Coordinates of N, CA and C in Angstrom, one line a residue:
X14 N -1.7 -22.2 16.9 CA -0.6 -21.3 16.8 C -0.7 -20.2 17.8
X15 N 0.4 -19.9 18.5 CA 0.3 -18.9 19.6 C 0.5 -17.5 19.0
X16 N -0.1 -16.5 19.6 CA 0.1 -15.1 19.1 C 1.5 -14.7 19.0
X17 N 1.8 -13.9 18.1 CA 3.2 -13.4 17.9 C 3.6 -12.4 18.9
X18 N 4.9 -12.5 19.3 CA 5.4 -11.5 20.2 C 5.8 -10.2 19.6
X19 N 5.8 -10.2 18.3 CA 6.1 -9.0 17.5 C 4.9 -8.2 17.0
X20 N 5.0 -6.9 16.8 CA 3.9 -6.2 16.2 C 3.5 -6.8 14.9
X21 N 2.2 -6.9 14.6 CA 1.7 -7.4 13.4 C 1.5 -6.3 12.3
X22 N 2.1 -6.5 11.2 CA 2.0 -5.6 10.1 C 1.5 -6.3 8.8
X23 N 0.4 -5.7 8.3 CA -0.2 -6.3 7.0 C 0.1 -5.4 5.9
X24 N 0.7 -6.0 4.8 CA 1.0 -5.2 3.6 C 0.2 -5.8 2.5
X25 N -0.7 -5.0 1.9 CA -1.5 -5.6 0.8 C -0.7 -5.5 -0.5
X26 N -1.0 -6.4 -1.4 CA -0.3 -6.4 -2.7 C 1.2 -6.5 -2.5
X27 N 1.6 -7.4 -1.6 CA 3.0 -7.5 -1.2 C 3.9 -8.5 -1.9
X28 N 3.4 -9.2 -2.9 CA 4.1 -10.3 -3.5 C 5.3 -9.8 -4.4
X29 N 5.2 -8.5 -4.8 CA 6.3 -8.0 -5.7 C 6.4 -6.5 -5.7
X30 N 7.5 -6.0 -6.3 CA 7.7 -4.5 -6.5 C 7.7 -3.8 -5.1
X31 N 7.0 -2.7 -5.1 CA 7.1 -1.8 -3.9 C 6.5 -2.5 -2.7
X32 N 5.5 -3.3 -2.9 CA 4.9 -4.0 -1.7 C 5.9 -5.0 -1.1
X33 N 6.7 -5.7 -1.9 CA 7.6 -6.7 -1.4 C 8.7 -6.0 -0.7
X34 N 9.2 -4.8 -1.2 CA 10.2 -4.0 -0.5 C 9.7 -3.5 0.8
X35 N 8.5 -3.1 0.9 CA 7.9 -2.6 2.2 C 7.8 -3.8 3.2
X36 N 7.4 -4.9 2.7 CA 7.3 -6.1 3.6 C 8.6 -6.4 4.2
X37 N 9.6 -6.5 3.4 CA 11.0 -6.8 3.8 C 11.5 -5.7 4.8
X38 N 11.2 -4.5 4.5 CA 11.6 -3.4 5.4 C 11.0 -3.5 6.8
X39 N 9.7 -3.8 6.8 CA 9.0 -3.9 8.1 C 9.5 -5.1 8.9
X40 N 9.7 -6.2 8.2 CA 10.2 -7.4 8.9 C 11.6 -7.1 9.5
X41 N 12.4 -6.3 8.7 CA 13.7 -5.9 9.2 C 13.7 -5.0 10.4
X42 N 12.6 -4.4 10.6 CA 12.3 -3.5 11.8 C 11.7 -4.3 13.0
X43 N 11.6 -5.6 12.8 CA 11.2 -6.5 13.9 C 9.7 -6.8 13.9
X44 N 9.0 -6.4 12.9 CA 7.6 -6.7 12.8 C 7.3 -8.1 12.2
X45 N 6.2 -8.7 12.6 CA 5.7 -9.9 12.0 C 4.8 -9.6 10.8
X46 N 5.3 -9.8 9.6 CA 4.6 -9.3 8.4 C 3.7 -10.3 7.8
X47 N 2.4 -9.8 7.6 CA 1.5 -10.6 6.8 C 1.6 -10.2 5.3
X48 N 2.0 -11.1 4.5 CA 2.2 -10.9 3.1 C 0.9 -11.1 2.3
X49 N 0.2 -10.1 2.0 CA -1.1 -10.3 1.2 C -0.8 -10.4 -0.3
X50 N -1.6 -11.2 -0.9 CA -1.5 -11.4 -2.3 C -2.9 -11.9 -2.8
X51 N -3.1 -11.7 -4.1 CA -4.4 -12.2 -4.6 C -4.2 -13.6 -5.4
X52 N -3.2 -13.6 -6.3 CA -3.1 -14.8 -7.1 C -1.6 -15.3 -7.2
X53 N -0.6 -14.4 -7.0 CA 0.8 -14.8 -7.2 C 1.4 -15.5 -6.0
X54 N 0.9 -16.7 -5.7 CA 1.4 -17.4 -4.5 C 2.9 -17.7 -4.5
X55 N 3.4 -18.0 -5.7 CA 4.8 -18.3 -5.8 C 5.7 -17.2 -5.4
X56 N 5.4 -16.0 -5.9 CA 6.2 -14.8 -5.5 C 6.0 -14.5 -4.0
X57 N 4.8 -14.7 -3.5 CA 4.6 -14.5 -2.1 C 5.4 -15.4 -1.2
X58 N 5.5 -16.7 -1.6 CA 6.2 -17.7 -0.9 C 7.7 -17.4 -1.0
X59 N 8.2 -16.9 -2.1 CA 9.6 -16.6 -2.3 C 10.0 -15.4 -1.3
X60 N 9.1 -14.4 -1.2 CA 9.3 -13.3 -0.3 C 9.3 -13.8 1.1
X61 N 8.4 -14.6 1.5 CA 8.4 -15.1 2.9 C 9.7 -15.9 3.2
X62 N 10.1 -16.7 2.3 CA 11.4 -17.5 2.5 C 12.6 -16.5 2.6
X63 N 12.6 -15.5 1.8 CA 13.7 -14.5 1.9 C 13.7 -13.8 3.2
X64 N 12.5 -13.4 3.7 CA 12.4 -12.7 5.0 C 12.8 -13.6 6.1
X65 N 12.4 -14.9 6.1 CA 12.7 -15.8 7.1 C 14.2 -16.2 7.1
X66 N 14.8 -16.2 5.9 CA 16.2 -16.5 5.8 C 17.0 -15.4 6.4
X67 N 16.5 -14.2 6.5 CA 17.2 -13.0 7.0 C 16.9 -12.9 8.5
X68 N 16.1 -13.8 9.1 CA 15.8 -13.8 10.5 C 14.6 -13.1 10.9
X69 N 13.8 -12.7 9.9 CA 12.5 -12.0 10.1 C 11.3 -13.0 10.2
X70 N 10.2 -12.4 10.5 CA 8.9 -13.2 10.7 C 8.0 -12.8 9.6
X71 N 7.4 -13.7 8.9 CA 6.4 -13.4 7.8 C 5.5 -14.6 7.6
X72 N 4.3 -14.4 7.3 CA 3.3 -15.4 6.9 C 2.5 -14.9 5.7
X73 N 1.9 -15.8 5.0 CA 1.1 -15.5 3.8 C -0.4 -15.2 4.2
X74 N -1.0 -14.3 3.5 CA -2.4 -13.9 3.8 C -3.1 -13.6 2.5
X75 N -3.7 -14.6 1.9 CA -4.3 -14.4 0.6 C -5.7 -13.9 0.7
X76 N -6.1 -12.8 0.1 CA -7.4 -12.4 -0.1 C -7.5 -11.2 -1.1
X77 N -8.7 -11.0 -1.6 CA -8.9 -10.0 -2.6 C -9.4 -8.7 -1.8
X78 N -8.6 -7.6 -1.9 CA -9.0 -6.4 -1.1 C -10.3 -5.8 -1.6
X79 N -10.7 -6.1 -2.8 CA -11.9 -5.5 -3.3 C -13.2 -6.2 -2.8
X80 N -13.1 -7.2 -2.0 CA -14.2 -8.0 -1.5 C -14.2 -7.8 0.0
X81 N -15.2 -7.0 0.5 CA -15.2 -6.6 1.9 C -15.4 -7.8 2.8
X82 N -16.1 -8.8 2.4 CA -16.3 -10.0 3.2 C -15.0 -10.8 3.4
X83 N -14.2 -10.9 2.3 CA -12.9 -11.5 2.5 C -12.0 -10.7 3.4
X84 N -12.0 -9.4 3.2 CA -11.2 -8.5 4.1 C -11.5 -8.8 5.5
X85 N -12.8 -8.7 5.9 CA -13.2 -8.8 7.3 C -12.8 -10.2 7.8
X86 N -13.0 -11.2 7.0 CA -12.7 -12.6 7.5 C -11.2 -12.7 7.8
X87 N -10.4 -12.2 6.9 CA -8.9 -12.4 7.1 C -8.4 -11.5 8.2
X88 N -8.9 -10.4 8.4 CA -8.5 -9.5 9.6 C -8.8 -10.2 10.9
X89 N -10.0 -10.9 10.9 CA -10.4 -11.6 12.1 C -9.5 -12.8 12.3
X90 N -9.1 -13.5 11.2 CA -8.2 -14.6 11.3 C -6.8 -14.2 11.8
X91 N -6.3 -13.1 11.3 CA -5.0 -12.6 11.8 C -5.0 -12.3 13.3
X92 N -6.1 -11.6 13.7 CA -6.2 -11.2 15.1 C -6.2 -12.4 16.0
X93 N -7.0 -13.4 15.6 CA -7.1 -14.6 16.4 C -5.9 -15.5 16.4
X94 N -5.2 -15.5 15.3 CA -4.0 -16.4 15.1 C -2.7 -15.8 15.6
X95 N -2.5 -14.5 15.2 CA -1.2 -13.9 15.5 C -1.3 -12.7 16.5
X96 N -2.5 -12.0 16.5 CA -2.7 -10.8 17.3 C -3.2 -9.7 16.4
X97 N -3.6 -8.6 17.0 CA -4.2 -7.5 16.3 C -3.2 -6.8 15.4
X98 N -3.7 -6.3 14.2 CA -2.9 -5.6 13.3 C -2.5 -4.3 13.9
X99 N -1.2 -4.0 14.0 CA -0.7 -2.8 14.5 C -0.3 -1.8 13.4
X100 N 0.1 -2.3 12.3 CA 0.5 -1.5 11.1 C -0.2 -2.1 9.9
X101 N -0.8 -1.2 9.1 CA -1.4 -1.6 7.9 C -0.9 -0.7 6.8
X102 N -0.4 -1.3 5.7 CA 0.1 -0.6 4.5 C -0.8 -1.0 3.3
X103 N -1.6 -0.1 2.9 CA -2.5 -0.4 1.7 C -1.7 0.0 0.4
X104 N -1.1 -1.1 -0.1 CA -0.3 -0.9 -1.3 C -0.9 -1.5 -2.6
X105 N -1.9 -2.4 -2.4 CA -2.5 -3.1 -3.6 C -3.1 -2.1 -4.5
X106 N -2.8 -2.2 -5.8 CA -3.4 -1.3 -6.8 C -3.2 -1.7 -8.2
X107 N -4.0 -1.2 -9.1 CA -3.8 -1.5 -10.5 C -4.0 -0.2 -11.3
X108 N -3.6 -0.2 -12.5 CA -4.0 0.9 -13.4 C -4.4 0.3 -14.8
X109 N -5.5 0.8 -15.3 CA -6.0 0.4 -16.6 C -6.1 1.7 -17.4
X110 N -5.0 2.0 -18.2 CA -5.0 3.3 -18.8 C -5.9 3.4 -20.0
X111 N -6.6 4.5 -20.1 CA -7.5 4.8 -21.1 C -7.9 6.2 -21.1
X112 N -8.1 6.8 -22.3 CA -8.7 8.1 -22.4 C -10.1 8.1 -21.9
X113 N -10.6 9.2 -21.3 CA -11.9 9.2 -20.7 C -13.0 8.8 -21.6
X114 N -13.0 9.3 -22.8 CA -14.1 9.0 -23.8 C -14.1 7.5 -24.2
X115 N -13.0 6.8 -24.0 CA -13.0 5.4 -24.4 C -13.0 4.5 -23.2
X116 N -13.2 5.0 -22.0 CA -13.1 4.2 -20.8 C -14.3 3.3 -20.7
X117 N -14.1 2.0 -20.4 CA -15.1 1.0 -20.2 C -15.6 1.0 -18.7
X118 N -16.8 0.8 -18.5 CA -17.4 0.8 -17.2 C -16.7 -0.2 -16.3
X119 N -16.5 -1.4 -16.9 CA -15.8 -2.5 -16.1 C -14.4 -2.1 -15.6
X120 N -13.7 -1.4 -16.5 CA -12.3 -1.0 -16.1 C -12.3 0.1 -15.1
X121 N -13.3 1.0 -15.1 CA -13.5 2.0 -14.1 C -13.8 1.4 -12.8
X122 N -14.8 0.5 -12.8 CA -15.2 -0.2 -11.6 C -14.0 -1.0 -11.0
X123 N -13.3 -1.7 -11.8 CA -12.2 -2.5 -11.2 C -11.1 -1.7 -10.6
X124 N -10.8 -0.6 -11.3 CA -9.8 0.3 -10.7 C -10.2 0.9 -9.4
X125 N -11.4 1.4 -9.3 CA -11.9 2.0 -8.1 C -12.1 1.0 -7.0
X126 N -12.5 -0.2 -7.4 CA -12.8 -1.3 -6.4 C -11.5 -1.7 -5.7
X127 N -10.4 -1.8 -6.4 CA -9.1 -2.2 -5.9 C -8.4 -1.1 -5.3
X128 N -8.2 0.0 -6.0 CA -7.3 1.1 -5.6 C -7.9 1.9 -4.5
X129 N -9.2 2.1 -4.5 CA -9.8 3.0 -3.5 C -10.6 2.2 -2.5
X130 N -11.6 1.5 -3.0 CA -12.5 0.8 -2.0 C -11.8 -0.3 -1.3
X131 N -10.8 -1.0 -1.9 CA -10.0 -2.0 -1.2 C -9.3 -1.4 0.0
X132 N -8.7 -0.2 -0.2 CA -8.0 0.5 0.9 C -8.9 0.9 2.0
X133 N -10.1 1.3 1.6 CA -11.1 1.7 2.6 C -11.6 0.4 3.4
X134 N -11.8 -0.7 2.7 CA -12.2 -1.9 3.4 C -11.2 -2.3 4.4
X135 N -9.9 -2.3 4.0 CA -8.8 -2.8 4.9 C -8.6 -1.8 6.0
X136 N -8.7 -0.5 5.7 CA -8.5 0.5 6.8 C -9.6 0.4 7.8
X137 N -10.8 0.2 7.4 CA -12.0 0.0 8.3 C -11.7 -1.2 9.2
X138 N -11.3 -2.3 8.7 CA -11.1 -3.5 9.5 C -9.9 -3.3 10.4
X139 N -8.9 -2.7 10.0 CA -7.7 -2.4 10.8 C -8.1 -1.5 11.9
X140 N -8.8 -0.4 11.6 CA -9.2 0.6 12.6 C -9.9 0.0 13.8
X141 N -10.8 -1.0 13.6 CA -11.5 -1.6 14.7 C -10.6 -2.3 15.6
X142 N -9.5 -3.0 15.1 CA -8.5 -3.6 16.0 C -7.6 -2.6 16.7
X143 N -7.2 -1.6 15.9 CA -6.3 -0.5 16.5 C -7.0 0.3 17.5
X144 N -8.3 0.6 17.4 CA -9.1 1.3 18.4 C -9.1 0.6 19.7
X145 N -9.2 -0.7 19.7 CA -9.2 -1.4 20.9 C -7.9 -1.4 21.6
X146 N -6.8 -1.4 20.8 CA -5.5 -1.3 21.3 C -5.0 0.1 21.6
X147 N -5.8 1.1 21.1 CA -5.5 2.5 21.3 C -4.1 2.9 20.8
X148 N -3.8 2.3 19.6 CA -2.5 2.7 18.9 C -2.5 2.0 17.5
X149 N -1.7 2.5 16.6 CA -1.6 1.9 15.3 C -1.2 2.9 14.3
X150 N -0.7 2.4 13.2 CA -0.3 3.2 12.0 C -0.8 2.7 10.7
X151 N -1.5 3.5 10.0 CA -1.9 3.1 8.6 C -1.2 4.0 7.6
X152 N -0.6 3.3 6.6 CA 0.1 4.0 5.6 C -0.6 3.7 4.2
X153 N -1.0 4.7 3.5 CA -1.7 4.5 2.2 C -0.6 4.7 1.1
X154 N -0.5 3.8 0.2 CA 0.3 4.1 -1.0 C -0.5 4.6 -2.1
X155 N -0.5 5.9 -2.3 CA -1.2 6.6 -3.4 C -0.3 6.7 -4.6
X156 N -0.2 7.9 -5.2 CA 0.6 8.1 -6.4 C 0.7 9.6 -6.7
X157 N 1.8 9.9 -7.3 CA 2.0 11.3 -7.7 C 0.9 11.7 -8.7
X158 N 0.3 10.7 -9.4 CA -0.8 10.9 -10.4 C -2.0 11.4 -9.7
X159 N -2.2 11.0 -8.4 CA -3.3 11.4 -7.6 C -3.2 12.9 -7.2
X160 N -2.0 13.4 -7.3 CA -1.8 14.9 -7.0 C -1.8 15.7 -8.3
X161 N -1.1 15.2 -9.3 CA -0.9 16.0 -10.5 C -1.9 15.7 -11.6
X162 N -2.5 14.5 -11.6 CA -3.3 14.0 -12.8 C -2.4 13.6 -13.9
X163 N -2.9 12.9 -14.9 CA -2.2 12.5 -16.0 C -3.1 12.0 -17.1
X164 N -2.9 12.5 -18.3 CA -3.8 12.1 -19.5 C -3.7 10.6 -19.7
X165 N -4.9 10.0 -19.8 CA -5.0 8.6 -20.1 C -5.1 7.8 -18.8
X166 N -5.1 8.5 -17.6 CA -5.1 7.8 -16.4 C -6.2 8.4 -15.4
X167 N -7.3 8.8 -16.0 CA -8.3 9.5 -15.1 C -8.9 8.7 -14.1
X168 N -9.1 7.4 -14.3 CA -9.7 6.5 -13.3 C -8.7 6.3 -12.2
X169 N -7.4 6.0 -12.6 CA -6.4 5.8 -11.6 C -6.2 7.0 -10.8
X170 N -6.1 8.2 -11.4 CA -6.0 9.5 -10.7 C -7.1 9.7 -9.7
X171 N -8.3 9.4 -10.1 CA -9.5 9.6 -9.3 C -9.4 8.7 -8.0
X172 N -9.0 7.4 -8.2 CA -8.8 6.5 -7.1 C -7.7 7.0 -6.1
X173 N -6.6 7.4 -6.7 CA -5.5 7.7 -5.8 C -5.7 9.1 -5.2
X174 N -6.4 10.0 -5.8 CA -6.7 11.3 -5.2 C -7.8 11.0 -4.1
X175 N -8.7 10.1 -4.4 CA -9.7 9.8 -3.4 C -9.1 9.2 -2.1
X176 N -8.0 8.5 -2.3 CA -7.3 7.9 -1.2 C -6.8 8.9 -0.3
X177 N -6.3 10.0 -0.9 CA -5.8 11.1 -0.1 C -6.8 11.8 0.8
X178 N -8.0 12.1 0.2 CA -9.1 12.7 0.9 C -9.6 11.8 2.0
X179 N -9.7 10.5 1.7 CA -10.2 9.5 2.7 C -9.3 9.5 3.8
X180 N -8.0 9.5 3.6 CA -7.0 9.3 4.6 C -6.9 10.5 5.6
X181 N -7.1 11.7 5.0 CA -7.1 12.9 5.9 C -8.3 12.9 6.8
X182 N -9.5 12.4 6.3 CA -10.7 12.3 7.1 C -10.5 11.3 8.2
X183 N -9.9 10.1 7.8 CA -9.7 9.1 8.8 C -8.7 9.5 9.9
X184 N -7.7 10.2 9.4 CA -6.7 10.7 10.4 C -7.3 11.5 11.5
X185 N -8.3 12.3 11.1 CA -9.0 13.2 12.1 C -9.9 12.3 13.0
X186 N -10.5 11.3 12.4 CA -11.4 10.5 13.2 C -10.7 9.6 14.2
X187 N -9.5 9.2 13.9 CA -8.8 8.2 14.7 C -7.7 8.8 15.6
X188 N -7.4 10.0 15.5 CA -6.2 10.6 16.2 C -6.4 10.5 17.7
X189 N -7.6 10.6 18.2 CA -7.8 10.6 19.6 C -7.5 9.2 20.2
X190 N -7.5 8.2 19.4 CA -7.1 6.9 19.8 C -5.6 6.6 19.5
X191 N -4.8 7.6 19.2 CA -3.4 7.4 18.9 C -3.1 6.6 17.7
X192 N -4.0 6.6 16.7 CA -3.9 5.9 15.5 C -3.5 6.9 14.4
X193 N -2.4 6.7 13.8 CA -1.9 7.7 12.8 C -2.2 7.2 11.3
X194 N -2.6 8.1 10.5 CA -2.9 7.7 9.1 C -2.1 8.7 8.2
X195 N -1.2 8.2 7.3 CA -0.5 9.0 6.4 C -0.5 8.4 5.0
X196 N -0.1 9.2 4.1 CA -0.1 8.8 2.6 C 1.2 9.1 2.0
X197 N 1.7 8.1 1.3 CA 2.9 8.2 0.5 C 2.6 8.2 -1.0
X198 N 3.1 9.1 -1.7 CA 2.8 9.3 -3.1 C 4.1 9.1 -4.0
X199 N 4.3 7.8 -4.4 CA 5.5 7.6 -5.2 C 5.4 8.2 -6.6
X200 N 6.5 8.5 -7.2 CA 6.6 9.0 -8.5 C 6.9 7.8 -9.4
X201 N 7.9 8.0 -10.3 CA 8.3 7.0 -11.2 C 9.3 6.1 -10.5
X202 N 8.9 4.9 -10.2 CA 9.7 3.9 -9.4 C 10.0 2.7 -10.3
X203 N 11.3 2.2 -10.3 CA 11.7 1.1 -11.1 C 11.0 -0.2 -10.6
X204 N 10.0 -0.6 -11.4 CA 9.3 -1.9 -11.1 C 9.1 -2.7 -12.4
X205 N 8.3 -3.7 -12.3 CA 8.0 -4.5 -13.5 C 7.4 -3.7 -14.6
X206 N 6.6 -2.7 -14.2 CA 5.9 -1.8 -15.2 C 6.9 -0.9 -15.9
X207 N 7.8 -0.4 -15.2 CA 8.8 0.5 -15.9 C 9.8 -0.3 -16.7
X208 N 9.9 -1.6 -16.4 CA 10.9 -2.4 -17.2 C 10.4 -2.6 -18.6
X209 N 9.1 -2.3 -18.9 CA 8.6 -2.5 -20.2 C 8.8 -1.2 -21.1
X210 N 9.3 -0.1 -20.5 CA 9.5 1.1 -21.2 C 10.7 1.0 -22.1
X211 N 10.6 1.7 -23.2 CA 11.8 1.7 -24.1 C 12.8 2.7 -23.6
X212 N 14.1 2.6 -24.0 CA 15.1 3.5 -23.6 C 14.8 5.0 -23.8
X213 N 14.1 5.2 -24.9 CA 13.7 6.6 -25.2 C 12.6 7.1 -24.3
X214 N 11.7 6.2 -23.9 CA 10.7 6.6 -22.9 C 11.3 6.9 -21.6
X215 N 12.2 6.0 -21.2 CA 12.9 6.2 -19.9 C 13.6 7.5 -19.9
X216 N 14.3 7.8 -21.0 CA 15.1 9.0 -21.0 C 14.2 10.3 -20.9
X217 N 13.0 10.2 -21.6 CA 12.1 11.3 -21.6 C 11.6 11.5 -20.1
X218 N 11.3 10.4 -19.5 CA 10.8 10.5 -18.1 C 11.8 11.1 -17.2
X219 N 13.1 10.6 -17.3 CA 14.1 11.1 -16.5 C 14.4 12.6 -16.6
X220 N 14.2 13.1 -17.8 CA 14.4 14.5 -18.1 C 13.3 15.4 -17.4
X221 N 12.2 14.8 -17.1 CA 11.1 15.5 -16.4 C 11.2 15.5 -14.9
X222 N 12.2 14.7 -14.4 CA 12.4 14.6 -13.0 C 13.6 15.4 -12.5
X223 N 13.4 16.4 -11.7 CA 14.5 17.3 -11.3 C 15.8 16.6 -10.8
X224 N 15.6 15.5 -10.0 CA 16.8 14.8 -9.6 C 17.4 13.9 -10.7
X225 N 16.7 13.7 -11.8 CA 17.3 13.1 -13.0 C 17.3 11.6 -13.0
X226 N 16.6 10.9 -12.2 CA 16.6 9.5 -12.2 C 15.4 8.9 -11.6
X227 N 15.1 7.6 -12.0 CA 13.9 6.9 -11.5 C 14.2 6.4 -10.1
X228 N 13.2 6.4 -9.2 CA 13.5 5.9 -7.9 C 13.4 4.4 -7.8
X229 N 13.8 3.8 -6.7 CA 13.7 2.4 -6.5 C 12.7 2.1 -5.4
X230 N 12.3 0.8 -5.4 CA 11.2 0.4 -4.4 C 11.7 0.7 -3.0
X231 N 13.0 0.6 -2.7 CA 13.5 0.8 -1.4 C 13.3 2.2 -0.9
X232 N 13.3 3.2 -1.9 CA 13.1 4.6 -1.5 C 11.7 4.8 -0.9
X233 N 10.8 4.1 -1.4 CA 9.4 4.1 -0.8 C 9.4 3.3 0.5
X234 N 10.0 2.2 0.5 CA 9.9 1.3 1.7 C 10.6 2.0 2.9
X235 N 11.6 2.7 2.7 CA 12.3 3.4 3.8 C 11.4 4.4 4.5
X236 N 10.7 5.1 3.6 CA 9.7 6.1 4.2 C 8.6 5.4 4.9
X237 N 8.1 4.4 4.3 CA 7.0 3.6 5.0 C 7.4 3.1 6.3
X238 N 8.7 2.6 6.3 CA 9.2 2.0 7.6 C 9.3 3.1 8.7
X239 N 9.6 4.3 8.3 CA 9.6 5.4 9.3 C 8.2 5.7 9.8
X240 N 7.3 5.8 8.8 CA 5.9 6.2 9.2 C 5.2 5.1 10.0
X241 N 5.7 3.8 9.9 CA 5.1 2.7 10.6 C 5.8 2.6 12.0
X242 N 6.8 3.4 12.3 CA 7.6 3.2 13.5 C 7.2 4.3 14.5
X243 N 7.6 4.1 15.8 CA 7.3 5.1 16.8 C 8.1 6.4 16.6
X244 N 9.1 6.4 15.7 CA 9.8 7.6 15.4 C 9.0 8.7 14.8
X245 N 7.8 8.3 14.2 CA 6.9 9.2 13.5 C 5.7 9.5 14.3
X246 N 5.8 9.3 15.6 CA 4.6 9.4 16.5 C 3.8 10.7 16.5
X247 N 4.4 11.8 16.0 CA 3.8 13.1 15.9 C 3.4 13.5 14.5
X248 N 3.3 12.5 13.6 CA 3.0 12.7 12.2 C 1.7 12.0 11.8
X249 N 0.7 12.7 11.4 CA -0.5 12.1 10.9 C -1.3 13.0 10.0
X250 N -2.0 12.4 9.1 CA -2.8 13.2 8.1 C -1.9 13.9 7.0
X251 N -0.7 13.3 6.8 CA 0.2 14.0 5.9 C 0.3 13.2 4.6
X252 N 0.7 13.9 3.5 CA 0.9 13.4 2.2 C 2.4 13.6 1.8
X253 N 3.1 12.6 1.7 CA 4.6 12.8 1.5 C 5.0 12.1 0.2
X254 N 5.6 12.9 -0.7 CA 6.0 12.5 -2.0 C 7.3 11.8 -2.0
X255 N 7.5 10.8 -2.8 CA 8.8 10.1 -3.1 C 8.9 10.1 -4.6
X256 N 9.3 11.3 -5.2 CA 9.2 11.4 -6.6 C 10.3 12.2 -7.3
X257 N 11.4 12.4 -6.6 CA 12.6 13.0 -7.2 C 12.3 14.5 -7.6
X258 N 11.3 15.1 -7.0 CA 11.0 16.5 -7.3 C 10.0 16.6 -8.5
X259 N 9.5 15.5 -9.0 CA 8.6 15.6 -10.1 C 7.4 16.5 -9.9
X260 N 6.9 16.4 -8.6 CA 5.7 17.2 -8.2 C 6.1 17.8 -6.9
X261 N 6.0 19.2 -6.9 CA 6.4 19.9 -5.6 C 5.2 20.8 -5.2

């Protein structure tokens, strides 16, 4: 396979929800998107087909972000097959809700391994390729919970807050090579997880949001598209909320 003529963008956890919207957004901006997934191959294939039907470029890239050896192997494969990664969006994440005193070690480890360490592994692998190219954009998908905290989500909050501190440090390390690192913190976004909420729960959440409604995946994807593009060339080390005013 010959290298791609388009900039390579890797989106982790891209098979559905916010990740899928981001992948479609970047493909629409002319990037060749690597759709990362762990197990939901059917959804990933559907997304690739949708992007290709719209005239975009996309390929599947299956690996577990929490395993550094898999991450390094796949980044090397991408570089050799398509070209170096120019844009990385660390979107893969999970939440296992639990009060602190009831938290299981294995749930804490799994949350930190995927939400925080996974993003660090991918960022490290991408940075090596971007440093050689002397350009690149890394966008981390954190959460409003990483800024405000939330009862019952201490592990998730720790991982997402850690992602912010990590990104600010990395932005300082990589700026001299023209590599930008920014963080997006979504609030309540309509996804599969919010679909399980009862009407009363949704109403309660909406009342807490100054703009009065839940966001959509495209609201996040549009911002990521901007941060991944040359239009944001003078923006790095920033944390930008997409939360309807929930956290200011």
